[in-house]
Coordinates of C-alpha atoms in Angstrom, one line a residue:
Chain A
M112 CA -29.6 31.8 -4.8
P113 CA -30.2 30.2 -8.3
K114 CA -29.5 26.3 -8.2
I115 CA -26.5 25.5 -10.4
S116 CA -28.0 22.9 -13.1
P117 CA -26.6 20.3 -13.9
D118 CA -25.1 21.4 -16.9
Q119 CA -23.0 24.2 -15.7
L120 CA -22.0 21.2 -13.0
D121 CA -20.8 19.5 -16.0
A122 CA -19.2 22.8 -17.6
R123 CA -17.1 23.0 -14.1
R124 CA -16.2 19.9 -14.0
R125 CA -14.0 20.2 -17.9
E126 CA -13.0 23.3 -16.8
I127 CA -10.8 21.8 -14.3
L128 CA -10.4 18.7 -16.3
D129 CA -8.8 21.0 -19.1
A130 CA -6.5 23.1 -16.7
A131 CA -5.7 19.8 -14.8
R132 CA -4.2 18.6 -18.0
V133 CA -2.3 21.1 -19.1
C134 CA -0.8 21.5 -15.4
F135 CA 0.2 17.6 -15.0
A136 CA 1.4 18.1 -18.1
R137 CA 4.1 20.6 -17.4
H138 CA 4.9 20.0 -14.1
G139 CA 4.1 15.4 -13.5
Y140 CA 1.8 14.4 -11.2
E141 CA 4.2 15.1 -8.1
G142 CA 5.1 18.1 -9.5
A143 CA 1.6 19.0 -10.0
T144 CA 0.9 20.8 -6.4
V145 CA -2.4 21.8 -5.4
R146 CA -1.3 25.3 -5.0
R147 CA -0.3 25.1 -9.0
L148 CA -3.4 23.4 -9.6
E149 CA -5.4 26.4 -7.7
G150 CA -3.5 28.5 -9.9
E151 CA -3.6 26.8 -13.5
T152 CA -7.7 26.2 -12.8
G153 CA -7.9 29.9 -11.2
L154 CA -10.2 28.3 -8.5
S155 CA -9.8 27.5 -4.8
R156 CA -9.0 23.7 -3.8
G157 CA -12.3 23.7 -2.3
A158 CA -14.2 24.4 -5.3
I159 CA -11.8 22.2 -7.2
F160 CA -11.9 19.0 -4.2
H161 CA -15.4 18.9 -4.3
H162 CA -15.7 17.8 -7.9
F163 CA -13.3 15.3 -7.8
R164 CA -12.1 13.4 -4.0
D165 CA -8.1 13.9 -4.5
K166 CA -5.5 14.7 -6.7
E167 CA -5.3 11.1 -7.8
S168 CA -8.6 11.0 -8.9
L169 CA -8.2 14.1 -10.9
F170 CA -5.4 12.7 -12.6
L171 CA -6.9 9.3 -13.4
A172 CA -10.6 11.5 -14.7
V173 CA -8.0 13.5 -16.6
A174 CA -6.5 10.5 -18.2
E175 CA -9.8 8.4 -18.8
D176 CA -11.0 11.5 -20.6
D177 CA -7.9 11.5 -22.8
A178 CA -8.8 7.5 -23.3
A179 CA -12.4 7.5 -23.8
E180 CA -12.1 10.6 -26.3
M181 CA -9.3 8.6 -28.4
A182 CA -11.8 5.3 -28.5
V183 CA -14.5 7.3 -30.1
T184 CA -11.7 8.7 -32.5
V185 CA -9.9 5.2 -33.4
A186 CA -13.1 3.3 -33.9
R187 CA -14.9 6.4 -36.4
N188 CA -11.4 7.4 -38.0
G189 CA -9.1 4.5 -37.4
L190 CA -5.5 4.6 -35.5
V191 CA -3.9 5.7 -38.3
Q192 CA -6.3 8.9 -38.4
V193 CA -5.6 9.7 -35.0
M194 CA -1.7 9.8 -35.4
R195 CA -2.3 12.0 -38.0
D196 CA -4.2 13.6 -36.7
L197 CA -1.7 14.0 -33.7
L198 CA 1.1 14.9 -36.1
A199 CA -1.0 17.8 -37.5
R200 CA -1.5 19.4 -34.2
A201 CA 2.1 19.4 -32.7
A202 CA 2.9 20.9 -35.9
D203 CA 0.3 23.6 -35.7
P204 CA 1.7 26.6 -33.1
A205 CA -1.7 27.7 -32.1
A206 CA -3.3 24.1 -31.8
P207 CA -4.7 23.8 -28.5
D208 CA -3.2 21.6 -25.5
T209 CA -1.2 18.9 -27.9
A210 CA 1.7 18.9 -25.4
G211 CA -0.7 18.5 -22.5
W212 CA -2.6 15.7 -24.3
L213 CA 0.9 14.1 -25.2
G214 CA 2.5 15.0 -21.8
T215 CA -0.5 13.2 -19.4
Q216 CA 0.0 10.0 -21.9
L217 CA 3.6 9.9 -20.5
E218 CA 2.7 10.9 -17.1
V219 CA -0.1 7.6 -17.5
S220 CA 2.9 5.3 -18.3
R221 CA 4.9 6.7 -15.7
R222 CA 2.6 6.4 -13.7
L223 CA 1.7 2.7 -14.6
R224 CA 5.3 1.6 -14.1
T225 CA 6.1 2.8 -10.6
D226 CA 2.8 2.5 -9.0
P227 CA 0.8 -0.6 -9.0
D228 CA -2.8 0.7 -7.5
F229 CA -2.6 3.4 -10.1
A230 CA -2.0 0.1 -13.3
A231 CA -5.0 -1.7 -11.4
A232 CA -7.2 1.2 -11.6
W233 CA -6.1 2.1 -15.3
A234 CA -6.3 -1.7 -16.7
Q235 CA -9.8 -2.0 -17.5
R236 CA -10.3 1.5 -19.0
A237 CA -7.4 1.5 -21.4
E238 CA -8.9 -1.7 -22.8
A239 CA -11.2 0.8 -24.3
V240 CA -8.5 1.9 -27.0
G241 CA -7.4 -1.1 -27.6
T242 CA -11.2 -2.9 -28.2
A243 CA -12.0 0.3 -30.7
T244 CA -8.6 -0.6 -32.4
R245 CA -9.6 -4.1 -32.9
E246 CA -13.2 -4.1 -34.2
R247 CA -12.5 -0.7 -36.3
L248 CA -9.5 -3.3 -37.9
S249 CA -12.4 -6.3 -37.8
R250 CA -14.7 -4.3 -40.4
Q251 CA -11.9 -3.2 -42.3
R252 CA -11.2 -6.5 -43.0
D253 CA -14.5 -7.2 -43.9
A254 CA -14.5 -4.2 -46.5
A255 CA -11.1 -5.9 -47.9
V256 CA -8.7 -3.3 -47.5
L257 CA -6.8 -4.5 -44.8
R258 CA -3.8 -7.7 -45.0
E259 CA -5.2 -11.1 -44.6
D260 CA -2.1 -13.3 -44.4
V261 CA -1.4 -11.2 -40.9
P262 CA -3.6 -12.2 -37.9
L263 CA -5.8 -9.2 -37.2
G264 CA -4.4 -8.8 -33.3
V265 CA -0.9 -8.6 -34.6
L266 CA -2.2 -5.9 -36.8
A267 CA -4.1 -4.0 -34.0
Q268 CA -0.8 -4.5 -32.0
F269 CA 1.8 -3.1 -34.7
L270 CA -1.0 0.1 -35.0
E271 CA -0.3 0.2 -30.8
L272 CA 3.0 0.3 -31.0
A273 CA 3.5 2.9 -34.0
Y274 CA 1.2 4.7 -31.9
D275 CA 3.0 4.6 -28.1
G276 CA 6.4 5.6 -30.7
L277 CA 4.7 8.5 -31.9
V278 CA 3.4 9.8 -28.5
L279 CA 6.9 9.2 -27.3
H280 CA 8.9 11.2 -30.2
L281 CA 6.6 14.2 -30.1
A282 CA 6.9 14.3 -26.1
M283 CA 10.3 14.6 -26.6
G284 CA 9.7 17.3 -28.8
R285 CA 11.6 16.0 -31.7
P286 CA 11.2 17.5 -35.1
A287 CA 7.5 16.1 -36.8
D288 CA 8.6 17.1 -40.5
A289 CA 9.3 13.4 -42.0
L290 CA 6.4 11.3 -39.4
D291 CA 3.8 12.0 -42.7
E292 CA 5.7 9.8 -44.5
V293 CA 6.8 7.3 -41.9
L294 CA 2.8 6.9 -41.0
D295 CA 2.0 6.5 -45.0
L296 CA 4.6 3.5 -44.4
V297 CA 2.2 2.2 -41.3
E298 CA -0.8 2.5 -43.4
E299 CA 1.1 0.7 -45.7
A300 CA 2.4 -2.2 -44.0
V301 CA -1.3 -3.5 -42.8
R302 CA -3.0 -2.9 -46.2
R303 CA -4.1 -5.6 -48.4
P304 CA -1.2 -4.9 -51.3
A305 CA -2.2 -3.2 -54.4
G306 CA -2.9 -5.0 -57.3
Chain B
M77 CA 49.3 2.8 0.9
P78 CA 48.7 1.7 -2.7
K79 CA 47.5 3.6 -5.6
I80 CA 43.9 2.9 -7.0
S81 CA 44.9 1.7 -10.7
P82 CA 42.9 3.1 -13.3
D83 CA 41.2 0.4 -14.0
Q84 CA 39.7 0.3 -10.6
L85 CA 38.4 3.5 -10.8
D86 CA 37.3 3.1 -14.1
A87 CA 35.3 -0.7 -12.7
R88 CA 34.2 1.8 -9.2
R89 CA 32.4 4.2 -12.0
R90 CA 30.9 1.5 -13.6
E91 CA 29.3 0.3 -10.4
I92 CA 27.9 3.6 -9.9
L93 CA 26.7 3.9 -13.0
D94 CA 24.5 0.3 -12.6
A95 CA 23.3 1.2 -9.4
A96 CA 22.4 4.7 -10.1
R97 CA 20.6 3.1 -13.2
V98 CA 18.7 0.6 -10.9
C99 CA 17.7 3.5 -8.7
F100 CA 16.9 6.2 -11.5
A101 CA 14.6 4.1 -12.8
R102 CA 13.0 2.6 -9.9
H103 CA 12.2 5.8 -8.5
G104 CA 12.2 8.5 -11.0
Y105 CA 15.1 11.5 -11.3
E106 CA 13.6 13.5 -8.6
G107 CA 12.9 10.1 -5.6
A108 CA 16.5 9.2 -6.8
T109 CA 17.3 11.2 -3.6
V110 CA 21.5 11.3 -2.2
R111 CA 20.0 8.5 0.3
R112 CA 18.8 6.5 -1.8
L113 CA 22.0 6.4 -4.4
E114 CA 24.0 5.5 -1.5
G115 CA 21.6 2.5 -0.5
E116 CA 21.4 1.3 -4.0
T117 CA 25.4 2.1 -4.5
G118 CA 26.3 1.1 -1.4
L119 CA 28.6 3.8 -1.0
S120 CA 28.6 7.2 0.9
R121 CA 28.2 9.9 -0.8
G122 CA 31.3 11.5 -0.8
A123 CA 32.6 8.2 -2.8
I124 CA 29.8 8.5 -5.3
F125 CA 30.6 12.4 -5.5
H126 CA 33.9 12.2 -6.1
H127 CA 32.9 9.9 -10.0
F128 CA 30.1 12.5 -10.7
R129 CA 30.2 16.3 -10.0
D130 CA 26.4 15.9 -8.8
K131 CA 23.3 14.0 -9.9
E132 CA 22.4 15.5 -13.2
S133 CA 26.1 14.6 -14.1
L134 CA 25.4 10.7 -12.5
F135 CA 21.9 11.0 -14.4
L136 CA 23.6 12.1 -17.7
A137 CA 26.3 9.7 -17.8
V138 CA 23.8 7.1 -17.3
A139 CA 21.7 7.9 -19.8
E140 CA 25.3 8.6 -22.3
D141 CA 26.2 5.2 -21.0
D142 CA 23.1 3.3 -22.3
A143 CA 23.1 5.1 -25.5
A144 CA 26.4 4.4 -26.4
E145 CA 25.5 0.7 -25.9
M146 CA 23.1 1.2 -28.4
A147 CA 24.6 2.8 -30.9
V148 CA 27.4 0.2 -30.9
T149 CA 24.6 -2.6 -30.9
V150 CA 22.3 -0.7 -34.1
A151 CA 25.9 -0.2 -36.4
R152 CA 26.2 -4.3 -35.7
N153 CA 23.0 -5.8 -36.1
G154 CA 20.6 -3.5 -36.5
L155 CA 17.3 -1.3 -34.6
V156 CA 15.0 -4.4 -35.4
Q157 CA 18.0 -7.1 -33.5
V158 CA 18.1 -4.2 -30.8
M159 CA 14.1 -4.5 -30.5
R160 CA 13.7 -8.3 -30.5
D161 CA 16.3 -8.6 -28.0
L162 CA 15.0 -6.2 -25.8
L163 CA 12.2 -8.4 -26.0
A164 CA 13.4 -11.3 -25.4
R165 CA 14.9 -9.8 -21.9
A166 CA 11.8 -8.4 -21.0
A167 CA 10.6 -11.9 -21.8
D168 CA 13.3 -13.2 -19.5
P169 CA 12.8 -13.0 -15.2
A170 CA 16.2 -13.7 -15.1
A171 CA 18.0 -11.2 -17.6
P172 CA 19.6 -8.2 -15.4
D173 CA 17.7 -4.6 -15.4
T174 CA 15.9 -4.5 -17.9
A175 CA 13.3 -2.4 -16.1
G176 CA 16.1 -0.3 -14.6
W177 CA 17.3 0.1 -18.8
L178 CA 13.8 0.8 -19.6
G179 CA 12.8 2.9 -17.0
T180 CA 16.1 5.2 -18.0
Q181 CA 14.9 5.8 -21.6
L182 CA 11.5 7.1 -19.9
E183 CA 13.3 9.0 -17.3
V184 CA 15.4 10.6 -20.2
S185 CA 11.9 11.5 -21.9
R186 CA 10.4 12.6 -19.3
R187 CA 13.3 15.2 -18.7
L188 CA 13.4 16.1 -22.0
R189 CA 10.2 17.7 -21.8
T190 CA 10.6 19.4 -18.8
D191 CA 13.9 21.1 -19.0
P192 CA 15.4 22.4 -21.5
D193 CA 18.7 22.6 -19.9
F194 CA 18.7 18.8 -20.2
A195 CA 17.2 18.6 -23.5
A196 CA 20.4 20.7 -24.6
A197 CA 23.1 18.9 -23.1
W198 CA 21.6 15.4 -24.7
A199 CA 20.7 16.5 -27.8
Q200 CA 23.9 15.7 -29.3
R201 CA 24.1 12.7 -27.7
A202 CA 21.1 11.5 -28.7
E203 CA 22.3 11.6 -32.1
A204 CA 25.0 8.6 -32.7
V205 CA 21.9 6.3 -32.3
G206 CA 20.2 7.9 -35.5
T207 CA 23.8 8.1 -37.3
A208 CA 24.1 4.5 -35.9
T209 CA 21.0 3.3 -37.7
R210 CA 21.1 5.9 -40.9
E211 CA 25.1 4.5 -41.5
R212 CA 23.7 0.6 -41.3
L213 CA 20.6 1.1 -43.3
S214 CA 23.0 2.9 -46.0
R215 CA 25.3 -0.3 -46.4
Q216 CA 21.9 -2.8 -46.6
R217 CA 20.6 -0.7 -49.0
D218 CA 24.0 -0.8 -50.7
A219 CA 23.8 -5.0 -50.1
A220 CA 20.2 -4.9 -52.1
V221 CA 18.3 -6.0 -48.8
L222 CA 16.3 -2.6 -48.4
R223 CA 13.0 -1.0 -50.6
E224 CA 14.4 1.9 -52.6
D225 CA 10.9 3.5 -53.3
V226 CA 11.2 5.4 -49.2
P227 CA 13.8 7.7 -49.0
L228 CA 16.5 6.0 -46.0
G229 CA 15.7 8.7 -43.9
V230 CA 12.0 7.7 -43.6
L231 CA 13.0 4.2 -43.1
A232 CA 15.3 5.2 -40.4
Q233 CA 12.7 7.0 -38.6
F234 CA 9.9 4.6 -38.9
L235 CA 12.3 2.5 -37.7
E236 CA 12.8 4.5 -34.7
L237 CA 9.5 5.2 -34.0
A238 CA 8.7 2.0 -33.8
Y239 CA 11.7 1.4 -31.1
D240 CA 10.1 4.0 -29.2
G241 CA 6.7 2.4 -28.9
L242 CA 8.2 -0.9 -28.1
V243 CA 10.2 1.4 -25.5
L244 CA 6.6 2.7 -24.4
H245 CA 5.0 -0.4 -24.5
L246 CA 7.5 -2.6 -22.2
A247 CA 8.5 0.4 -19.3
M248 CA 4.4 0.5 -19.1
G249 CA 4.7 -3.4 -18.4
R250 CA 1.6 -4.0 -21.2
P251 CA 2.0 -7.9 -22.2
A252 CA 5.3 -8.7 -24.7
D253 CA 3.5 -12.1 -26.3
A254 CA 2.6 -10.9 -29.8
L255 CA 5.4 -8.5 -30.2
D256 CA 7.7 -10.9 -32.1
E257 CA 5.1 -10.9 -35.3
V258 CA 4.6 -7.4 -34.7
L259 CA 8.4 -6.8 -34.9
D260 CA 8.5 -9.3 -37.9
L261 CA 6.2 -6.7 -39.3
V262 CA 8.3 -4.0 -39.1
E263 CA 11.0 -5.2 -40.4
E264 CA 9.5 -7.0 -43.8
A265 CA 8.3 -3.1 -44.0
V266 CA 11.6 -1.9 -44.5
R267 CA 12.7 -4.5 -46.7
R268 CA 12.9 -5.2 -50.6
P269 CA 9.6 -7.5 -51.2
A270 CA 10.7 -10.8 -51.4
G271 CA 10.9 -12.0 -55.4

């Protein structure tokens, strides 16, 4: 029998993560039973938990995966662009798994509130996005794009507040139509005034 | 035996709502079992469901109660002031039930996402806060306090986005220290520029 290569293992792990994300988002953490995870991934529990110790680890891996991807995008394009992308995907019914991704974010927020162990495990991972946001703002300030009368940390928190608001708004299925202009306002609020 | 007056009925109803809010926030909708609701209210299930048809009705009543109170405050003081009050209460460990109130908001958002019947029942109630926000902004525009280069509906949505972000931020137990300055930025972004 041929050995499974690291690449194949990686691909399998990714398949499980993507299916699990959908399942957690649709049913919540408690509602995402092992049976449902089997159904969504098309794999047996044995196969799933060969890759992840337990449901808790699987959920944390999904959430970490999302946070890591977001930190990369923030570092490259900034948090406002992340929000614009999110909005574009939410408005596009053909876009994959936006609802799943949003659902995971809300499920993380719920578990942070109700589960102190999860909150402790999460705290250090979540820091990556905050760091990426501040570093990018710092480069923008150097490029004289940013307003200078407000501390950088306050601007970063303002953007994060808008981001959290967008997540909650979209995850509740509220209409996204006027939000492009709202994001223009958000962007303008952190920029150096024109002229 | 003396009859129970409408005032007494009302007071009892309010007691149940307040205790149920704490219970839903702490355990989530599914986790707030009838037994836990009995424990938190100090009443039997018979007494509780004399006032509310079932758990669903009780939860909807808690959420409506919160939305109605918020609409009144928004109409009087504006959404930015609602955010400032929320922040002050979150920073004050002696303040009653902030966590409960925040938890209800998040629980509403989760059920809107996972339960279409609830979403339908909720939609018309939630509109009250949006209406109060727009009416107040309209009065502020008449008083020349507001910027005029952005449509009123966009300003209202911007404030609602910030509000949702604040709810999610605080409900996740994240630090509230720099948020006063963040709210200054939010307020400034909708105001007519000075001078």
